[in-house]
């Protein structure tokens, strides 16, 4: 019995010796975590302002820095837009050079228009505006309509394919495009006037220029015509939606 008690005491002593020692570094890490949680408001959540709303950052407008490297944009010219580009070159050249203070040139070998910032360029964002202006012209929009992209900030160009709405082939595809255009373009003009947009029909492509809300109304009307809805029904629905948009804004 005495030997059994001695063996039990020896096993307990070995167990106590094998137990891991408490590390002070763990206490320090725990204290640091606790301090961080306390600074963040407890529970890992950041504290908010007194009114409960996060403050919005206010960044100054970017300007072209003196001595900074010039930026470039290249706008490709489709083959069928080469002749209109030559005819309207001065109408495109004047606002880009005189108003936006950019450098522009035509590269006939590569069939593209090259844009570059100059020493007189004041704002960095005008380069992208000029590129969007030229791209809108290359899609088929008239110069006065494309100029609106330079004057207004809330105008965009949206493009989609007729076959994206409904998979059509042959004569069915031609009839769908004809329904969108209408006789002598009357349906297209009606959609443009009702939604305050500009529409270009280029084979199977449809390009819409306007604000986001107006583009959505025009796109819905065009999709309904492609799917086979009667033009009268589409026009009545579109006119109601467009009037509601005008009242909203």
mmCIF file of C-alpha atoms in Angstrom:
data_model
loop_
_atom_site.group_PDB
_atom_site.id
_atom_site.type_symbol
_atom_site.label_atom_id
_atom_site.label_comp_id
_atom_site.label_asym_id
_atom_site.label_seq_id
_atom_site.Cartn_x
_atom_site.Cartn_y
_atom_site.Cartn_z
ATOM 1 C CA UNK A 1 0.000 0.000 0.000
ATOM 2 C CA UNK A 2 2.854 2.400 0.799
ATOM 3 C CA UNK A 3 4.523 1.630 -2.541
ATOM 4 C CA UNK A 4 1.244 2.326 -4.423
ATOM 5 C CA UNK A 5 0.903 5.723 -2.696
ATOM 6 C CA UNK A 6 4.507 6.585 -3.564
ATOM 7 C CA UNK A 7 3.956 5.654 -7.229
ATOM 8 C CA UNK A 8 0.801 7.838 -7.360
ATOM 9 C CA UNK A 9 2.688 10.805 -5.906
ATOM 10 C CA UNK A 10 5.465 10.319 -8.473
ATOM 11 C CA UNK A 11 2.951 10.360 -11.384
ATOM 12 C CA UNK A 12 1.344 13.579 -10.122
ATOM 13 C CA UNK A 13 4.736 15.230 -9.813
ATOM 14 C CA UNK A 14 5.619 14.241 -13.380
ATOM 15 C CA UNK A 15 2.273 15.618 -14.619
ATOM 16 C CA UNK A 16 2.839 18.980 -12.932
ATOM 17 C CA UNK A 17 6.302 19.216 -14.429
ATOM 18 C CA UNK A 18 5.012 18.497 -17.954
ATOM 19 C CA UNK A 19 2.256 21.210 -17.805
ATOM 20 C CA UNK A 20 3.035 24.332 -20.076
ATOM 21 C CA UNK A 21 4.169 27.455 -18.364
ATOM 22 C CA UNK A 22 2.130 30.634 -18.664
ATOM 23 C CA UNK A 23 3.696 33.016 -21.212
ATOM 24 C CA UNK A 24 3.771 36.717 -20.459
ATOM 25 C CA UNK A 25 3.697 37.510 -24.176
ATOM 26 C CA UNK A 26 0.158 36.153 -24.384
ATOM 27 C CA UNK A 27 -0.886 38.598 -21.687
ATOM 28 C CA UNK A 28 0.697 41.457 -23.594
ATOM 29 C CA UNK A 29 -1.053 40.428 -26.820
ATOM 30 C CA UNK A 30 -4.360 40.129 -25.026
ATOM 31 C CA UNK A 31 -3.907 43.577 -23.480
ATOM 32 C CA UNK A 32 -3.127 45.040 -26.935
ATOM 33 C CA UNK A 33 -6.222 43.457 -28.422
ATOM 34 C CA UNK A 34 -8.287 44.788 -25.590
ATOM 35 C CA UNK A 35 -6.932 48.294 -26.093
ATOM 36 C CA UNK A 36 -7.672 48.111 -29.843
ATOM 37 C CA UNK A 37 -11.216 46.955 -29.149
ATOM 38 C CA UNK A 38 -11.647 49.765 -26.680
ATOM 39 C CA UNK A 39 -10.470 52.328 -29.225
ATOM 40 C CA UNK A 40 -12.824 50.913 -31.850
ATOM 41 C CA UNK A 41 -15.767 51.132 -29.522
ATOM 42 C CA UNK A 42 -15.724 47.609 -28.117
ATOM 43 C CA UNK A 43 -16.526 44.370 -29.894
ATOM 44 C CA UNK A 44 -14.356 45.288 -32.892
ATOM 45 C CA UNK A 45 -16.820 47.919 -34.179
ATOM 46 C CA UNK A 46 -15.691 51.380 -35.167
ATOM 47 C CA UNK A 47 -17.324 54.328 -33.500
ATOM 48 C CA UNK A 48 -19.436 56.722 -35.600
ATOM 49 C CA UNK A 49 -19.813 60.459 -35.509
ATOM 50 C CA UNK A 50 -22.164 62.242 -33.145
ATOM 51 C CA UNK A 51 -24.930 62.458 -35.747
ATOM 52 C CA UNK A 52 -24.494 58.773 -36.631
ATOM 53 C CA UNK A 53 -23.373 59.348 -40.236
ATOM 54 C CA UNK A 54 -19.946 58.774 -41.702
ATOM 55 C CA UNK A 55 -18.266 61.869 -43.112
ATOM 56 C CA UNK A 56 -17.814 61.892 -46.901
ATOM 57 C CA UNK A 57 -14.305 62.554 -48.209
ATOM 58 C CA UNK A 58 -13.850 65.777 -50.126
ATOM 59 C CA UNK A 59 -11.215 65.430 -52.836
ATOM 60 C CA UNK A 60 -10.085 68.444 -54.867
ATOM 61 C CA UNK A 61 -10.490 68.474 -58.643
ATOM 62 C CA UNK A 62 -7.542 66.929 -60.457
ATOM 63 C CA UNK A 63 -5.506 69.292 -62.578
ATOM 64 C CA UNK A 64 -2.801 68.728 -65.122
ATOM 65 C CA UNK A 65 0.510 69.179 -63.334
ATOM 66 C CA UNK A 66 3.216 71.220 -64.979
ATOM 67 C CA UNK A 67 5.953 69.004 -66.333
ATOM 68 C CA UNK A 68 3.874 65.825 -65.997
ATOM 69 C CA UNK A 69 4.009 63.196 -68.726
ATOM 70 C CA UNK A 70 1.344 63.670 -71.386
ATOM 71 C CA UNK A 71 -1.482 61.149 -71.664
ATOM 72 C CA UNK A 72 -2.676 59.632 -74.918
ATOM 73 C CA UNK A 73 -5.931 58.227 -76.294
ATOM 74 C CA UNK A 74 -6.438 56.451 -79.616
ATOM 75 C CA UNK A 75 -9.864 56.269 -81.282
ATOM 76 C CA UNK A 76 -10.150 53.817 -84.166
ATOM 77 C CA UNK A 77 -11.984 54.933 -87.304
ATOM 78 C CA UNK A 78 -14.287 52.352 -88.991
ATOM 79 C CA UNK A 79 -13.975 52.153 -92.780
ATOM 80 C CA UNK A 80 -17.479 53.534 -93.387
ATOM 81 C CA UNK A 81 -16.799 56.593 -91.176
ATOM 82 C CA UNK A 82 -13.610 57.702 -92.909
ATOM 83 C CA UNK A 83 -15.396 59.939 -95.447
ATOM 84 C CA UNK A 84 -17.698 61.605 -92.841
ATOM 85 C CA UNK A 85 -14.611 62.179 -90.671
ATOM 86 C CA UNK A 86 -12.862 64.047 -93.481
ATOM 87 C CA UNK A 87 -15.966 66.116 -94.195
ATOM 88 C CA UNK A 88 -16.529 67.074 -90.526
ATOM 89 C CA UNK A 89 -12.898 67.316 -89.442
ATOM 90 C CA UNK A 90 -12.982 71.034 -88.593
ATOM 91 C CA UNK A 91 -16.219 70.621 -86.612
ATOM 92 C CA UNK A 92 -14.479 67.932 -84.531
ATOM 93 C CA UNK A 93 -11.134 69.718 -84.368
ATOM 94 C CA UNK A 94 -12.377 73.090 -83.098
ATOM 95 C CA UNK A 95 -13.979 72.136 -79.724
ATOM 96 C CA UNK A 96 -11.207 69.686 -78.861
ATOM 97 C CA UNK A 97 -8.378 72.160 -79.467
ATOM 98 C CA UNK A 98 -9.960 75.494 -78.536
ATOM 99 C CA UNK A 99 -12.181 74.461 -75.622
ATOM 100 C CA UNK A 100 -10.456 71.386 -74.155
ATOM 101 C CA UNK A 101 -6.885 72.517 -75.002
ATOM 102 C CA UNK A 102 -5.856 69.110 -76.335
ATOM 103 C CA UNK A 103 -3.667 68.056 -79.240
ATOM 104 C CA UNK A 104 -5.327 65.998 -81.972
ATOM 105 C CA UNK A 105 -4.140 64.491 -85.216
ATOM 106 C CA UNK A 106 -5.320 62.002 -87.810
ATOM 107 C CA UNK A 107 -3.159 58.957 -88.531
ATOM 108 C CA UNK A 108 -4.270 57.728 -91.982
ATOM 109 C CA UNK A 109 -1.865 54.806 -91.985
ATOM 110 C CA UNK A 110 -3.278 53.304 -88.788
ATOM 111 C CA UNK A 111 -6.790 54.656 -89.518
ATOM 112 C CA UNK A 112 -7.199 56.238 -86.107
ATOM 113 C CA UNK A 113 -7.427 59.610 -84.393
ATOM 114 C CA UNK A 114 -4.819 60.320 -81.732
ATOM 115 C CA UNK A 115 -5.417 62.601 -78.741
ATOM 116 C CA UNK A 116 -2.823 63.974 -76.352
ATOM 117 C CA UNK A 117 -2.744 66.396 -73.443
ATOM 118 C CA UNK A 118 -0.739 69.577 -73.912
ATOM 119 C CA UNK A 119 0.909 72.142 -71.677
ATOM 120 C CA UNK A 120 -2.287 74.222 -71.800
ATOM 121 C CA UNK A 121 -4.571 71.396 -70.591
ATOM 122 C CA UNK A 122 -5.983 72.380 -67.204
ATOM 123 C CA UNK A 123 -8.064 69.336 -66.219
ATOM 124 C CA UNK A 124 -7.117 65.688 -66.610
ATOM 125 C CA UNK A 125 -10.687 64.487 -67.243
ATOM 126 C CA UNK A 126 -11.125 66.356 -70.532
ATOM 127 C CA UNK A 127 -9.035 63.755 -72.367
ATOM 128 C CA UNK A 128 -11.614 61.037 -71.682
ATOM 129 C CA UNK A 129 -14.435 63.422 -72.626
ATOM 130 C CA UNK A 130 -12.786 64.078 -75.984
ATOM 131 C CA UNK A 131 -12.346 60.337 -76.558
ATOM 132 C CA UNK A 132 -16.036 59.708 -75.799
ATOM 133 C CA UNK A 133 -16.986 62.552 -78.143
ATOM 134 C CA UNK A 134 -15.012 61.033 -81.010
ATOM 135 C CA UNK A 135 -16.298 57.514 -80.287
ATOM 136 C CA UNK A 136 -19.884 58.762 -80.435
ATOM 137 C CA UNK A 137 -19.175 60.302 -83.835
ATOM 138 C CA UNK A 138 -17.585 57.056 -85.051
ATOM 139 C CA UNK A 139 -20.742 55.174 -84.019
ATOM 140 C CA UNK A 140 -22.807 57.348 -86.352
ATOM 141 C CA UNK A 141 -24.097 60.246 -84.236
ATOM 142 C CA UNK A 142 -24.122 63.738 -85.726
ATOM 143 C CA UNK A 143 -21.564 66.266 -84.529
ATOM 144 C CA UNK A 144 -24.127 68.522 -82.708
ATOM 145 C CA UNK A 145 -25.505 65.483 -80.848
ATOM 146 C CA UNK A 146 -22.047 64.179 -79.936
ATOM 147 C CA UNK A 147 -21.040 67.648 -78.686
ATOM 148 C CA UNK A 148 -23.499 67.210 -75.812
ATOM 149 C CA UNK A 149 -21.053 64.697 -74.298
ATOM 150 C CA UNK A 150 -18.558 67.549 -73.844
ATOM 151 C CA UNK A 151 -21.046 69.952 -72.274
ATOM 152 C CA UNK A 152 -22.984 67.624 -69.960
ATOM 153 C CA UNK A 153 -21.655 65.072 -67.478
ATOM 154 C CA UNK A 154 -24.710 62.799 -67.192
ATOM 155 C CA UNK A 155 -24.882 61.645 -70.828
ATOM 156 C CA UNK A 156 -23.790 58.186 -71.917
ATOM 157 C CA UNK A 157 -23.858 55.935 -74.973
ATOM 158 C CA UNK A 158 -25.325 52.431 -74.725
ATOM 159 C CA UNK A 159 -25.029 49.861 -77.506
ATOM 160 C CA UNK A 160 -26.618 46.461 -77.965
ATOM 161 C CA UNK A 161 -27.351 44.007 -80.751
ATOM 162 C CA UNK A 162 -30.799 43.169 -82.062
ATOM 163 C CA UNK A 163 -30.005 39.468 -81.724
ATOM 164 C CA UNK A 164 -29.304 40.009 -78.010
ATOM 165 C CA UNK A 165 -33.021 40.690 -77.541
ATOM 166 C CA UNK A 166 -34.284 37.875 -79.749
ATOM 167 C CA UNK A 167 -32.332 35.434 -81.898
ATOM 168 C CA UNK A 168 -33.504 36.186 -85.441
ATOM 169 C CA UNK A 169 -32.155 35.265 -88.863
ATOM 170 C CA UNK A 170 -32.735 36.300 -92.458
ATOM 171 C CA UNK A 171 -35.905 38.185 -93.291
ATOM 172 C CA UNK A 172 -37.108 38.059 -89.690
ATOM 173 C CA UNK A 173 -34.054 40.079 -88.617
ATOM 174 C CA UNK A 174 -34.651 42.650 -91.343
ATOM 175 C CA UNK A 175 -38.305 43.027 -90.372
ATOM 176 C CA UNK A 176 -37.339 43.557 -86.714
ATOM 177 C CA UNK A 177 -34.944 46.363 -87.676
ATOM 178 C CA UNK A 178 -37.656 47.801 -89.932
ATOM 179 C CA UNK A 179 -40.150 47.871 -87.056
ATOM 180 C CA UNK A 180 -37.677 49.872 -84.962
ATOM 181 C CA UNK A 181 -37.011 52.365 -87.767
ATOM 182 C CA UNK A 182 -40.569 52.642 -89.065
ATOM 183 C CA UNK A 183 -41.648 54.116 -92.378
ATOM 184 C CA UNK A 184 -39.223 56.892 -93.341
ATOM 185 C CA UNK A 185 -37.779 56.672 -89.811
ATOM 186 C CA UNK A 186 -40.967 57.901 -88.135
ATOM 187 C CA UNK A 187 -40.902 55.331 -85.326
ATOM 188 C CA UNK A 188 -37.279 56.084 -84.493
ATOM 189 C CA UNK A 189 -37.943 59.832 -84.486
ATOM 190 C CA UNK A 190 -40.975 59.346 -82.231
ATOM 191 C CA UNK A 191 -38.882 57.404 -79.702
ATOM 192 C CA UNK A 192 -36.150 60.047 -79.809
ATOM 193 C CA UNK A 193 -38.559 62.933 -79.246
ATOM 194 C CA UNK A 194 -40.505 61.195 -76.472
ATOM 195 C CA UNK A 195 -37.436 60.046 -74.518
ATOM 196 C CA UNK A 196 -35.075 62.940 -75.352
ATOM 197 C CA UNK A 197 -32.437 60.590 -76.715
ATOM 198 C CA UNK A 198 -30.650 60.026 -80.002
ATOM 199 C CA UNK A 199 -30.708 56.603 -81.678
ATOM 200 C CA UNK A 200 -28.483 55.205 -84.408
ATOM 201 C CA UNK A 201 -29.396 51.991 -86.254
ATOM 202 C CA UNK A 202 -26.280 50.491 -87.813
ATOM 203 C CA UNK A 203 -27.194 47.145 -89.375
ATOM 204 C CA UNK A 204 -27.874 44.904 -86.338
ATOM 205 C CA UNK A 205 -26.417 47.366 -83.814
ATOM 206 C CA UNK A 206 -28.483 49.904 -81.873
ATOM 207 C CA UNK A 207 -26.725 52.871 -80.241
ATOM 208 C CA UNK A 208 -28.573 55.154 -77.811
ATOM 209 C CA UNK A 209 -27.249 58.508 -76.562
ATOM 210 C CA UNK A 210 -28.859 60.118 -73.512
ATOM 211 C CA UNK A 211 -29.136 60.052 -69.743
ATOM 212 C CA UNK A 212 -29.435 56.784 -67.828
ATOM 213 C CA UNK A 213 -33.179 57.030 -67.142
ATOM 214 C CA UNK A 214 -34.060 58.092 -70.677
ATOM 215 C CA UNK A 215 -31.850 55.401 -72.198
ATOM 216 C CA UNK A 216 -33.737 52.801 -70.178
ATOM 217 C CA UNK A 217 -37.116 53.993 -71.483
ATOM 218 C CA UNK A 218 -35.898 54.068 -75.096
ATOM 219 C CA UNK A 219 -34.297 50.644 -74.755
ATOM 220 C CA UNK A 220 -37.485 49.104 -73.382
ATOM 221 C CA UNK A 221 -39.472 50.546 -76.299
ATOM 222 C CA UNK A 222 -36.975 49.247 -78.867
ATOM 223 C CA UNK A 223 -36.928 45.792 -77.270
ATOM 224 C CA UNK A 224 -40.724 45.657 -77.358
ATOM 225 C CA UNK A 225 -40.688 46.512 -81.065
ATOM 226 C CA UNK A 226 -38.092 43.826 -81.747
ATOM 227 C CA UNK A 227 -40.217 41.255 -79.924
ATOM 228 C CA UNK A 228 -43.182 42.099 -82.170
ATOM 229 C CA UNK A 229 -45.370 44.511 -80.191
ATOM 230 C CA UNK A 230 -47.531 46.905 -82.239
ATOM 231 C CA UNK A 231 -45.953 50.363 -82.622
ATOM 232 C CA UNK A 232 -49.097 52.121 -81.339
ATOM 233 C CA UNK A 233 -49.123 50.184 -78.090
ATOM 234 C CA UNK A 234 -45.389 50.696 -77.583
ATOM 235 C CA UNK A 235 -45.655 54.426 -78.246
ATOM 236 C CA UNK A 236 -48.522 54.917 -75.759
ATOM 237 C CA UNK A 237 -46.657 53.060 -73.020
ATOM 238 C CA UNK A 238 -43.436 54.899 -73.761
ATOM 239 C CA UNK A 239 -45.144 58.309 -73.768
ATOM 240 C CA UNK A 240 -46.694 57.616 -70.360
ATOM 241 C CA UNK A 241 -43.358 56.560 -68.893
ATOM 242 C CA UNK A 242 -41.547 59.542 -70.417
ATOM 243 C CA UNK A 243 -44.126 61.966 -69.005
ATOM 244 C CA UNK A 244 -43.670 60.423 -65.569
ATOM 245 C CA UNK A 245 -39.912 60.914 -65.861
ATOM 246 C CA UNK A 246 -40.333 64.574 -66.763
ATOM 247 C CA UNK A 247 -42.585 65.129 -63.743
ATOM 248 C CA UNK A 248 -40.041 63.415 -61.485
ATOM 249 C CA UNK A 249 -37.156 65.601 -62.576
#
